[in-house]
Amino acid sequence: MVNKHEIHCLKGYVDYIKGLENVIGEFYYRGQSAEYIKMPPSVARDRNFLNHEGDIFCDACMLAPEKLGNLKTPLEKLAKQQHYNIPTRLVDVTTDPLVALYFATEDIGSEYGANIYVYDFKGVEPTDERVQALSVIASQREYDLNQLCQEYEKIFGSSITKEKFLDLIKDPVLVKMNEDLKNSNRRLFIQKGAFVICGNKVLNGNIQRELISLDTLNPKSVIHIPYEYKELIHDELDYKYGVNKTKIYPELPSVGDYLRKKYGTVNKPNINDCYIIQNDEDNSIPGIKRISIFVTLTKGRMINEIEEIASLIIKRYADSNDVVWVYIAKNEADYVRHNWILRAQWINPSADERFIPLPLENKGDGGYSWSYSTNYYTMGQFYEDSYVGDQFLLDEKYKIFLECKEDYEEIKSANETSDLPKLNELINRNRDKFAELYRKVNDIGLTKNKKFDNYLRNYTYFVCELDNLNFLIKSKNQNDKGLLNQLHKAIDRATEYARAIERDYSYWKKEVVNSDN
């Protein structure tokens, strides 16, 4: 099972890598946008590229003899072509985790987060037979096995059988940097690069135009950086370690791009268009005015912009409240699940100290404090992966309601006549059943729809009230009259929830069928 880890700052990333590298191993890293789940080589991203892999290689050598003509082996030529954006069967990796982090966070404009894949396996030298055989295939226009074996012998000076050649090409191979590659490819050297050369599928002794890629090799760990923290970490990488575009791409045009970005005018988005206030709740108590504001983002925003949104909302409510809480979720599904990116709090410095709450863990100036979730992306993915569909949720919860209903009606009838002995009997008889159904009703899953979630809460509250009856009759601190009063209130609340369930069931039955389809 692949270990997954969520990171929100550069220090957290560096510390996590140090912890990994304390384990004996040979580590390689690949950073890329989380938009891309798979890692095919560039030549496999277009079927025509793959069909003409050898043509692309040969044409590149013919069109750029000054760059490729003096290189000795097909692998050196492939590596050079790779870094000039020519489609090849190579997939870049690096031995430097900071370089991988740069590539993962490079596209700041993308709305996706970033992934760094950590691999722990031994690389091989470029002179390895498997590497040589795969580089020969990439350099030839046709997959003629006789011709491939002849070309292998011509380039590397040793004969090879067809059977051995086919055996060598079945798997992707991680290739280490050596002196020849360093001398022929400065950019690869600067990036502390290595690469995986992809294998070929072999079927009935025939080489297929289908590559076996890096996706077939399981990483030791996948580090995820949510979109909201991507720019922050990318900038930290520059000013703390000097890892920026000019280091990764040492050519002069990269210097120009870097300086334009560094010193150019930054057009900030209008954050008023980036969020919706879903709900506000008055939590006031005698002596102090308090309010909670629940917010979802309508567009992806960096964490500093999310902080600005929270501050803006607090200022709007500060005049009429002593304490303001702001809860910000990435989307409606996370709002329903209380999966917050950020919680902010403001306490009026002149508020009565007897009634103010404790501040959040990160205290700021002027009564502000902050709490940053460390795993909201991971939890969001978990909820998404666990989502079973609204129709299933409704069907299962309604089944539980029906399982309770007959026993609830008996309890309700005894309650109406204040028959305490009968209530004791019924509650004791159903004690284990209600406890088990309360566990089940909470374990079915979660919806993404806030209105539907409000309806589903009736099922939870209904079973909860029935389960609580057992605790009430066990209470030794009240007489029969007081116990009956407590039971009346609990059963009346259960009745209200039961009415809400039955009143709106037909409506939601139609709605969830439409939403799931």
XYZ file of C-alpha atoms in Angstrom:
517
model
C 0.000 0.000 0.000
C 1.364 3.409 -1.013
C 1.957 5.829 1.860
C 0.237 9.202 1.200
C 1.153 12.398 2.995
C -0.292 15.927 2.840
C 2.125 18.884 3.135
C 1.339 22.608 3.617
C 4.794 24.198 4.016
C 8.361 23.803 2.808
C 9.676 22.880 6.266
C 7.101 20.099 6.505
C 8.239 18.777 3.126
C 11.940 18.881 3.994
C 11.343 17.221 7.369
C 9.253 14.477 5.773
C 11.941 13.786 3.160
C 14.629 13.632 5.857
C 12.540 11.084 7.690
C 12.228 8.972 4.542
C 15.913 9.178 3.736
C 16.852 7.964 7.209
C 15.742 4.603 5.851
C 18.469 2.879 3.841
C 17.591 3.075 0.178
C 18.210 4.700 -3.184
C 15.594 7.415 -3.651
C 14.300 9.066 -6.808
C 11.586 11.710 -7.058
C 9.111 12.883 -9.659
C 7.030 16.040 -9.256
C 3.981 16.843 -11.363
C 0.584 18.505 -11.230
C -2.130 16.504 -9.470
C -4.201 17.054 -12.638
C -2.324 14.105 -14.131
C -2.894 10.779 -12.396
C -0.807 8.696 -14.783
C 2.773 9.209 -15.959
C 3.046 8.139 -19.591
C 6.144 9.238 -21.522
C 5.596 12.098 -23.944
C 5.746 9.823 -26.998
C 2.790 7.800 -25.647
C 0.516 10.820 -25.083
C -0.441 10.874 -28.759
C -1.062 7.634 -30.649
C 0.529 9.047 -33.794
C 3.675 9.951 -31.853
C 3.993 6.354 -30.687
C 3.324 4.978 -34.166
C 6.154 7.189 -35.454
C 8.546 6.969 -32.491
C 11.518 5.917 -34.657
C 10.665 8.534 -37.297
C 10.652 11.256 -34.641
C 14.042 10.116 -33.341
C 15.629 9.952 -36.797
C 14.132 13.236 -38.002
C 15.313 15.017 -34.860
C 18.878 13.781 -35.451
C 18.722 14.948 -39.070
C 17.200 18.353 -38.277
C 19.482 19.203 -35.338
C 22.893 17.739 -36.183
C 24.716 20.477 -34.252
C 22.948 19.376 -31.019
C 22.739 15.627 -31.559
C 25.371 14.704 -34.137
C 28.313 14.336 -31.735
C 26.484 12.167 -29.205
C 27.602 8.548 -29.112
C 24.640 6.388 -28.144
C 20.887 6.346 -28.809
C 20.321 6.931 -25.084
C 22.384 10.144 -25.057
C 20.411 11.358 -28.070
C 17.088 10.448 -26.432
C 18.068 12.301 -23.249
C 18.981 15.413 -25.254
C 15.785 15.206 -27.291
C 13.736 14.842 -24.100
C 14.991 18.173 -22.791
C 14.220 19.939 -26.050
C 10.557 18.903 -25.844
C 10.853 16.196 -28.482
C 8.511 13.250 -27.729
C 10.477 10.282 -26.325
C 9.894 7.186 -24.211
C 11.809 8.689 -21.288
C 10.113 9.865 -18.078
C 12.124 12.330 -15.996
C 12.924 11.724 -12.340
C 15.523 13.343 -10.102
C 17.658 12.486 -7.103
C 16.964 15.954 -5.645
C 13.609 16.264 -3.791
C 13.738 20.083 -4.096
C 13.953 19.841 -7.889
C 10.949 17.493 -7.876
C 9.108 19.981 -5.669
C 9.859 22.777 -8.153
C 8.373 20.800 -11.045
C 5.325 19.827 -8.975
C 4.532 23.455 -8.054
C 5.745 25.121 -11.263
C 2.328 25.749 -12.830
C 0.921 28.242 -10.327
C -1.974 29.107 -12.624
C -3.312 25.554 -12.611
C -6.270 24.931 -10.301
C -4.847 21.557 -9.291
C -2.580 20.662 -6.413
C 0.851 19.077 -6.739
C 2.136 15.528 -6.254
C 5.671 14.320 -5.559
C 6.222 10.606 -6.088
C 9.030 9.009 -4.083
C 10.606 5.821 -5.474
C 12.947 3.535 -3.600
C 14.676 1.196 -6.017
C 18.069 0.761 -7.596
C 18.890 2.563 -10.798
C 21.161 1.020 -13.404
C 24.001 2.404 -15.481
C 23.327 3.526 -19.057
C 25.511 0.603 -20.169
C 23.028 -1.933 -18.776
C 21.822 -4.317 -21.492
C 18.161 -3.522 -20.813
C 18.757 0.194 -21.313
C 20.735 -0.419 -24.476
C 18.043 -2.674 -25.978
C 15.223 -0.227 -25.205
C 17.172 2.717 -26.621
C 17.737 0.775 -29.846
C 13.971 0.174 -30.234
C 13.309 3.895 -29.742
C 15.798 4.778 -32.484
C 14.422 2.480 -35.213
C 11.575 3.192 -37.590
C 10.324 -0.429 -37.629
C 9.988 -3.134 -34.951
C 11.773 -5.771 -37.037
C 13.401 -8.112 -34.506
C 16.217 -9.212 -36.824
C 17.032 -5.608 -37.656
C 16.890 -4.580 -33.992
C 19.367 -7.309 -33.008
C 21.705 -6.288 -35.849
C 21.518 -2.618 -34.829
C 22.242 -3.560 -31.202
C 25.401 -5.440 -32.300
C 26.455 -2.605 -34.606
C 26.167 0.067 -31.883
C 27.377 -1.849 -28.830
C 29.741 -4.391 -30.371
C 28.166 -7.525 -28.934
C 25.772 -10.029 -30.476
C 22.377 -10.754 -28.974
C 19.740 -13.434 -29.595
C 16.135 -12.617 -30.395
C 14.981 -14.365 -27.221
C 17.315 -12.357 -25.026
C 16.406 -9.093 -26.740
C 12.702 -9.713 -26.091
C 13.433 -10.581 -22.472
C 15.375 -7.328 -21.949
C 12.627 -4.967 -23.117
C 9.601 -6.122 -21.071
C 9.896 -3.718 -18.145
C 10.667 -0.026 -17.571
C 14.169 0.633 -16.243
C 15.439 3.516 -14.106
C 18.676 4.893 -15.569
C 21.270 6.679 -13.436
C 23.260 9.689 -14.542
C 26.832 8.946 -15.679
C 29.734 11.101 -16.904
C 28.799 10.836 -20.584
C 25.240 12.008 -19.880
C 26.528 14.819 -17.642
C 28.877 16.073 -20.348
C 26.288 15.871 -23.115
C 23.330 17.337 -21.216
C 24.070 20.225 -18.849
C 20.426 20.778 -17.980
C 20.004 17.146 -16.937
C 23.091 17.468 -14.747
C 21.864 20.692 -13.104
C 18.468 19.116 -12.362
C 20.242 16.087 -10.846
C 18.209 14.182 -13.349
C 17.753 10.546 -14.051
C 15.012 8.930 -16.061
C 12.932 5.855 -16.593
C 13.120 4.368 -20.062
C 9.817 2.649 -20.739
C 9.542 -0.973 -21.806
C 7.509 -2.546 -24.583
C 4.685 -5.018 -24.349
C 5.607 -8.325 -26.017
C 2.851 -10.620 -27.298
C 3.559 -14.057 -28.811
C 7.137 -13.077 -29.548
C 6.135 -9.826 -31.272
C 7.031 -6.356 -29.989
C 3.894 -4.240 -29.618
C 3.618 -0.492 -30.046
C 2.445 -0.277 -26.448
C 4.762 1.006 -23.743
C 5.149 -0.216 -20.166
C 5.526 3.012 -18.221
C 6.515 4.316 -14.798
C 2.912 3.726 -13.660
C 3.732 0.025 -13.297
C 6.309 0.809 -10.575
C 4.778 1.493 -7.158
C 6.143 4.559 -5.351
C 7.205 4.302 -1.728
C 5.252 7.459 -0.955
C 3.114 10.132 -2.614
C 3.358 13.632 -1.142
C 0.439 15.925 -1.956
C 0.466 19.718 -1.775
C -3.059 21.193 -1.999
C -3.616 23.963 -4.525
C -4.118 26.521 -1.756
C -0.499 26.111 -0.572
C 1.210 25.571 -3.931
C 2.314 29.175 -4.590
C 3.443 29.670 -0.992
C 5.741 26.633 -1.160
C 6.951 27.503 -4.666
C 8.007 30.966 -3.461
C 9.613 29.549 -0.299
C 11.628 27.211 -2.485
C 13.122 30.218 -4.265
C 14.028 32.484 -1.361
C 15.137 29.748 1.048
C 17.008 27.428 -1.324
C 17.423 29.407 -4.543
C 15.544 26.772 -6.531
C 13.817 28.732 -9.277
C 13.407 28.818 -13.034
C 16.936 30.131 -13.658
C 18.441 27.199 -11.780
C 16.243 24.542 -13.345
C 16.486 25.980 -16.872
C 19.897 27.712 -17.083
C 19.300 29.205 -20.558
C 19.058 33.024 -20.807
C 15.340 33.191 -21.802
C 14.505 31.544 -18.467
C 16.301 34.356 -16.648
C 14.088 36.864 -18.466
C 10.910 34.976 -17.563
C 11.968 34.748 -13.920
C 12.742 38.469 -13.609
C 9.494 39.504 -15.302
C 7.529 37.463 -12.811
C 9.592 38.580 -9.819
C 9.390 42.327 -10.471
C 6.289 42.669 -12.626
C 2.921 43.992 -11.467
C 0.750 41.330 -9.876
C -2.950 41.598 -10.693
C -4.778 40.384 -7.609
C -8.208 38.809 -8.030
C -11.314 40.422 -6.570
C -11.826 38.157 -3.565
C -15.444 39.304 -3.199
C -16.254 37.109 -6.207
C -14.542 34.048 -4.750
C -16.839 32.899 -1.946
C -20.404 32.386 -0.756
C -21.672 32.698 2.809
C -23.710 29.520 3.235
C -25.025 30.155 6.718
C -24.610 32.208 9.883
C -25.488 31.094 13.382
C -26.063 33.351 16.364
C -24.218 31.747 19.318
C -24.789 34.621 21.719
C -25.056 34.048 25.461
C -25.963 36.533 28.191
C -23.156 39.063 28.446
C -21.598 38.578 24.991
C -22.647 38.628 21.309
C -21.204 35.757 19.259
C -21.732 34.616 15.666
C -20.417 31.812 13.426
C -20.146 32.314 9.639
C -19.888 29.309 7.289
C -18.296 29.942 3.892
C -17.548 27.973 0.723
C -15.156 29.034 -2.009
C -16.453 29.419 -5.560
C -12.953 29.517 -7.069
C -9.637 28.016 -6.059
C -7.686 30.527 -3.944
C -4.237 30.520 -2.381
C -4.094 30.324 1.409
C -3.125 34.003 1.842
C -6.198 34.995 -0.202
C -8.380 32.708 1.923
C -7.037 34.514 5.005
C -8.031 37.823 3.357
C -11.559 36.494 2.780
C -11.832 35.514 6.457
C -10.584 38.952 7.569
C -13.027 40.711 5.242
C -15.969 38.737 6.634
C -14.885 39.343 10.228
C -14.702 43.108 9.651
C -18.234 43.020 8.248
C -19.616 41.407 11.430
C -17.293 42.922 14.059
C -19.365 46.065 14.678
C -22.364 44.090 15.943
C -20.583 41.179 17.688
C -17.964 40.586 20.368
C -16.813 37.242 18.941
C -16.835 36.209 15.270
C -15.918 32.739 14.007
C -15.414 32.089 10.278
C -15.280 28.552 8.864
C -14.107 28.213 5.242
C -14.522 25.055 3.131
C -13.232 24.386 -0.368
C -16.664 23.434 -1.732
C -20.206 22.561 -0.672
C -19.365 18.881 -0.127
C -16.641 19.809 2.367
C -18.987 22.333 4.008
C -21.579 19.601 4.564
C -18.861 17.413 6.118
C -17.353 20.239 8.221
C -14.030 19.703 6.442
C -12.537 23.193 6.794
C -9.437 24.587 5.064
C -9.289 27.409 7.599
C -11.008 28.532 10.783
C -10.626 32.140 11.869
C -11.696 33.854 15.075
C -11.882 37.450 16.193
C -12.478 38.534 19.803
C -13.200 42.169 20.607
C -10.295 43.286 22.853
C -12.798 45.194 25.015
C -15.168 42.221 25.501
C -15.866 40.979 29.034
C -13.137 38.396 29.730
C -15.540 36.273 31.770
C -17.454 35.310 28.631
C -14.858 35.139 25.860
C -13.761 31.779 24.404
C -10.196 30.550 24.180
C -8.385 31.747 21.042
C -7.447 29.347 18.238
C -3.930 27.895 18.204
C -2.271 30.537 15.975
C -2.694 33.926 17.650
C -2.429 37.104 15.605
C -2.792 40.806 16.377
C -5.947 42.742 17.222
C -7.925 39.815 18.630
C -7.458 37.574 15.580
C -6.489 33.899 15.789
C -6.287 31.149 13.160
C -6.481 27.395 12.772
C -5.198 25.699 9.616
C -6.300 22.163 8.787
C -3.367 19.842 8.114
C -5.355 17.221 6.200
C -8.410 18.776 4.531
C -7.381 17.510 1.076
C -6.809 13.972 2.368
C -10.143 14.001 4.189
C -11.898 15.389 1.116
C -10.469 12.555 -0.979
C -11.473 10.017 1.661
C -15.053 11.297 1.696
C -15.142 11.374 -2.096
C -13.837 7.812 -2.368
C -16.344 6.690 0.302
C -19.359 8.408 -1.288
C -22.063 5.805 -1.920
C -24.679 7.984 -3.632
C -27.682 9.832 -2.222
C -30.218 7.200 -3.247
C -28.326 4.520 -1.308
C -28.081 6.823 1.715
C -31.821 7.494 1.689
C -32.779 3.851 1.192
C -30.544 2.599 4.006
C -31.563 5.268 6.497
C -35.241 4.747 5.741
C -34.799 1.005 6.363
C -33.404 1.832 9.796
C -36.349 4.128 10.459
C -38.762 1.326 9.576
C -36.877 -1.093 11.839
C -37.470 1.306 14.731
C -40.971 2.394 13.879
C -43.092 -0.386 15.391
C -41.190 -0.320 18.694
C -41.260 3.483 18.700
C -45.065 3.454 18.250
C -45.432 1.166 21.292
C -43.179 3.445 23.350
C -45.099 6.493 22.142
C -48.415 4.888 23.143
C -47.122 4.056 26.664
C -45.800 7.600 26.915
C -49.215 9.079 26.123
C -50.715 7.197 29.105
C -47.683 7.874 31.342
C -47.365 4.114 31.922
C -43.889 4.090 33.498
C -43.672 0.288 34.101
C -44.599 -0.322 30.444
C -42.056 2.287 29.289
C -39.364 0.596 31.376
C -40.219 -2.775 29.859
C -40.224 -1.518 26.258
C -37.059 0.542 26.610
C -35.150 -2.317 28.257
C -36.358 -4.768 25.627
C -35.124 -2.550 22.774
C -31.959 -1.246 24.454
C -29.444 -3.235 22.367
C -31.444 -2.836 19.176
C -31.578 0.960 19.427
C -27.858 1.153 20.285
C -26.949 -0.936 17.235
C -29.227 1.039 14.907
C -27.766 4.318 16.176
C -24.310 3.032 15.268
C -25.543 1.933 11.834
C -27.334 5.174 10.994
C -24.087 7.096 11.580
C -21.893 4.708 9.571
C -23.752 4.631 6.250
C -21.995 7.611 4.685
C -22.296 11.307 3.901
C -24.019 13.337 1.209
C -22.606 16.330 -0.664
C -25.914 18.221 -0.658
C -26.512 20.509 2.331
C -30.323 20.520 2.083
C -30.421 16.754 1.808
C -27.980 16.525 4.704
C -30.390 18.588 6.814
C -33.149 16.096 5.996
C -30.944 13.061 6.752
C -30.101 14.480 10.168
C -33.704 13.737 11.169
C -32.911 10.006 10.957
C -29.845 10.383 13.157
C -31.640 12.518 15.720
C -34.659 10.199 15.746
C -32.608 7.075 16.532
C -30.438 9.060 18.958
C -33.490 10.019 21.023
C -34.593 6.376 21.173
C -31.115 5.264 22.179
C -31.000 7.938 24.907
C -34.155 6.560 26.562
C -32.072 3.762 28.051
C -29.773 6.260 29.754
C -32.731 8.206 31.138
C -34.369 5.212 32.848
C -31.033 4.275 34.422
C -30.764 7.659 36.087
C -30.922 7.379 39.877
C -31.086 11.110 40.563
C -34.810 11.699 40.041
C -38.196 10.384 41.190
C -40.838 8.798 38.969
C -42.470 12.144 38.176
C -39.161 13.671 37.114
C -38.271 10.582 35.066
C -41.622 10.642 33.267
C -41.095 14.324 32.451
C -37.679 13.579 30.918
C -39.061 10.620 28.951
C -41.986 12.745 27.671
C -39.580 15.362 26.327
C -37.299 12.811 24.617
C -40.190 10.913 23.041
C -41.821 14.167 21.899
C -38.545 15.143 20.192
C -38.389 11.720 18.518
C -41.964 12.260 17.324
C -41.012 15.583 15.712
C -38.131 13.917 13.853
C -40.367 11.018 12.759
C -42.936 13.478 11.355
C -40.200 15.327 9.420
C -38.914 12.023 8.012
C -42.307 10.907 6.753
C -43.409 14.372 5.589
C -40.432 14.910 3.251
C -39.571 11.321 2.287
C -41.510 11.293 -1.019
C -39.936 14.588 -2.097
C -36.385 13.407 -1.442
C -37.058 10.003 -3.005
C -37.719 11.777 -6.320
C -34.862 14.259 -5.875
C -32.122 11.691 -5.193
C -33.131 9.568 -8.175
C -32.689 12.647 -10.400
C -29.424 13.754 -8.745
C -27.751 10.324 -8.951
C -28.724 9.996 -12.603
